[in-house]
Coordinates of C-alpha atoms and ligand atoms in Angstrom, one line a residue:
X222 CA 124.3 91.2 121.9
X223 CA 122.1 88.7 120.1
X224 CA 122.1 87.4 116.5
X225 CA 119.7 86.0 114.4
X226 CA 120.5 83.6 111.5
X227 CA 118.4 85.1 108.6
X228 CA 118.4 82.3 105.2
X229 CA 118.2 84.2 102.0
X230 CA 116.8 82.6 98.7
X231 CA 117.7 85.1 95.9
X232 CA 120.3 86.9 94.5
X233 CA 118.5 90.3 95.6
X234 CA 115.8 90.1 98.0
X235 CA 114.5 92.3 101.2
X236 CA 113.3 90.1 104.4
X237 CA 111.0 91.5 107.0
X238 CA 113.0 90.7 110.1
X239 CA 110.6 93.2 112.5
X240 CA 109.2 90.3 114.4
X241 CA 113.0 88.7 115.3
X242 CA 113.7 91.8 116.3
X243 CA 111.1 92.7 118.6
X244 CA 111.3 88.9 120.3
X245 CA 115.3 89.7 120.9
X246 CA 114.1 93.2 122.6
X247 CA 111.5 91.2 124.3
X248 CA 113.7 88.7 126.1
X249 CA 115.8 91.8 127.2
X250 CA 112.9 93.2 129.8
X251 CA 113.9 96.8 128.9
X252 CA 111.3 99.5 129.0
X253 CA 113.4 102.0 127.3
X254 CA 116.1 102.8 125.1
X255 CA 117.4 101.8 121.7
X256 CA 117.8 98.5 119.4
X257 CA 121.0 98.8 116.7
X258 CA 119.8 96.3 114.0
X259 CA 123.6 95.6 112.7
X260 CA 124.6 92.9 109.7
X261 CA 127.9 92.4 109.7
X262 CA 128.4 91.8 106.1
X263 CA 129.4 93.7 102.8
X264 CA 126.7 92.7 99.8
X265 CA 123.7 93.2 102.7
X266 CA 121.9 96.2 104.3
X267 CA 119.8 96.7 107.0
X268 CA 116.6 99.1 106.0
X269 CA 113.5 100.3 107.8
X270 CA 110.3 100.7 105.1
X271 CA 106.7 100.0 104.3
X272 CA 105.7 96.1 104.9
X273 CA 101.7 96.1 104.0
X274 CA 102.5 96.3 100.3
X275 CA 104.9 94.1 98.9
X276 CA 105.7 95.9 95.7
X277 CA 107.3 98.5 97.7
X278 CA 110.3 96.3 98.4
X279 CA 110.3 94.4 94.9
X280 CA 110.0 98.8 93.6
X281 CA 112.9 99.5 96.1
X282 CA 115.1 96.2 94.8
X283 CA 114.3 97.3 90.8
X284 CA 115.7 100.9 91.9
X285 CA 118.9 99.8 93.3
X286 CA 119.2 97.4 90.5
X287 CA 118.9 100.4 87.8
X288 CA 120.9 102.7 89.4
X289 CA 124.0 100.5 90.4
X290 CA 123.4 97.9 87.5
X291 CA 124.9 94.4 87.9
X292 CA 127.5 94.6 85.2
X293 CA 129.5 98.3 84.6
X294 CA 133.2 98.6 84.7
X295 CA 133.5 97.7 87.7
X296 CA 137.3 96.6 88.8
X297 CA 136.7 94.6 91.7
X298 CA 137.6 91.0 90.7
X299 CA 134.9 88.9 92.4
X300 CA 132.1 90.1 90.4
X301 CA 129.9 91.4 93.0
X302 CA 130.5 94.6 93.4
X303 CA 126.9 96.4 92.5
X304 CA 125.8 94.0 95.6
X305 CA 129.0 96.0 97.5
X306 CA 127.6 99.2 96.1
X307 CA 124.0 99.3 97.3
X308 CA 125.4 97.9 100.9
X309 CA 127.0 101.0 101.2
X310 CA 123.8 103.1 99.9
X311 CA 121.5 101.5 102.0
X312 CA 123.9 101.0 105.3
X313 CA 124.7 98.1 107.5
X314 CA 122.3 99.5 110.6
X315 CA 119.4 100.6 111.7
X316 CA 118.6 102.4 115.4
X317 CA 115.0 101.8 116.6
X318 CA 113.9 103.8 119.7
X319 CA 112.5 101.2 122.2
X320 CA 109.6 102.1 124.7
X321 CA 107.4 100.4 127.1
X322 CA 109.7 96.9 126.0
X323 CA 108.7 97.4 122.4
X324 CA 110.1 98.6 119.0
X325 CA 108.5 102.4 118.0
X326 CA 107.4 101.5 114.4
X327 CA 105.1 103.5 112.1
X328 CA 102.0 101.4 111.3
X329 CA 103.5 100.6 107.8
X330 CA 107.2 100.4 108.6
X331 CA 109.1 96.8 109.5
X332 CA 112.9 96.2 109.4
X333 CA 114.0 94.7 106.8
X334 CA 117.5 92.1 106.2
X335 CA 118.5 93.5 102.6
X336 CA 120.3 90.7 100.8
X337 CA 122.3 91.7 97.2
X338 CA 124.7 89.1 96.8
X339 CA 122.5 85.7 97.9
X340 CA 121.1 83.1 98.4
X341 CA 123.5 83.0 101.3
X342 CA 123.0 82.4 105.2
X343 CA 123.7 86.0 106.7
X344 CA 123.7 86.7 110.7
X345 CA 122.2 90.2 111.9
X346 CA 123.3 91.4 115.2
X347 CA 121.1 93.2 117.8
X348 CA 122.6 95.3 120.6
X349 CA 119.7 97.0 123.0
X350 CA 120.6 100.0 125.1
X351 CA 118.7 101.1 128.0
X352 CA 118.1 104.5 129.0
Ligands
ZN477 ZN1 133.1 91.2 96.6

């Protein structure tokens, strides 16, 4: 398992963590098999979309934000728990088929570190399985 340190700077932000990723899968010398992008954390997400045009994470960020809004009635007593909300919507993990020692990415897809409770210092762990 490896883990990168990933720094966020906003409250809600997405972070384009492909080339991290690909570098861990590197250093593994595996031809074949998979990559779990995993954060191990409850107010983050782990999401694969389009990188060449930045307003498609800023769109995807304004969505969450009017579908789970920051304040509602929400009970839990820290205050974050939209952030908790669209963790769980978007998921803590990602699988990414691996072959000939890299990541199988569409042309306009990266992995993205999906912070919703920051600025904070998060970890994301990468497991890679061969076969
Ligand atoms: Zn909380």
């Amino acid at each position: 398992m490896k883990e990168i340190s990933v720094q966020t700077h906003s409250r809600a932000e997405m972070i384009d963590i492909t080339a991290a990723v690909q570098k861990a899968v590197r250093e593994e010398k595996i031809e074949k098999g998979f990559c779990l992008v995993y954060t191990p954390h409850t107010t983050a997400a782990v999401t694969i979309n389009e990188n060449a045009d930045p307003d498609v994470p800023r769109d995807i960020l304004a969505a969450l934000d009017r579908a789970v809004p920051l304040s509602a009635n929400y009970r839990h007593a820290e205050g974050n728990s939209a952030a908790h909300v669209k963790s769980s919507l978007v998921g803590a993990s990602e699988l990414v088929i691996i072959e000939n020692g890299r990541l199988v990415l569409g042309t306009w897809q990266s992995i993205f570190f999906c912070e919703f409770d920051g600025p904070r210092t998060r970890k994301v762990l990468i497991s890679i399985i061969a076969g």
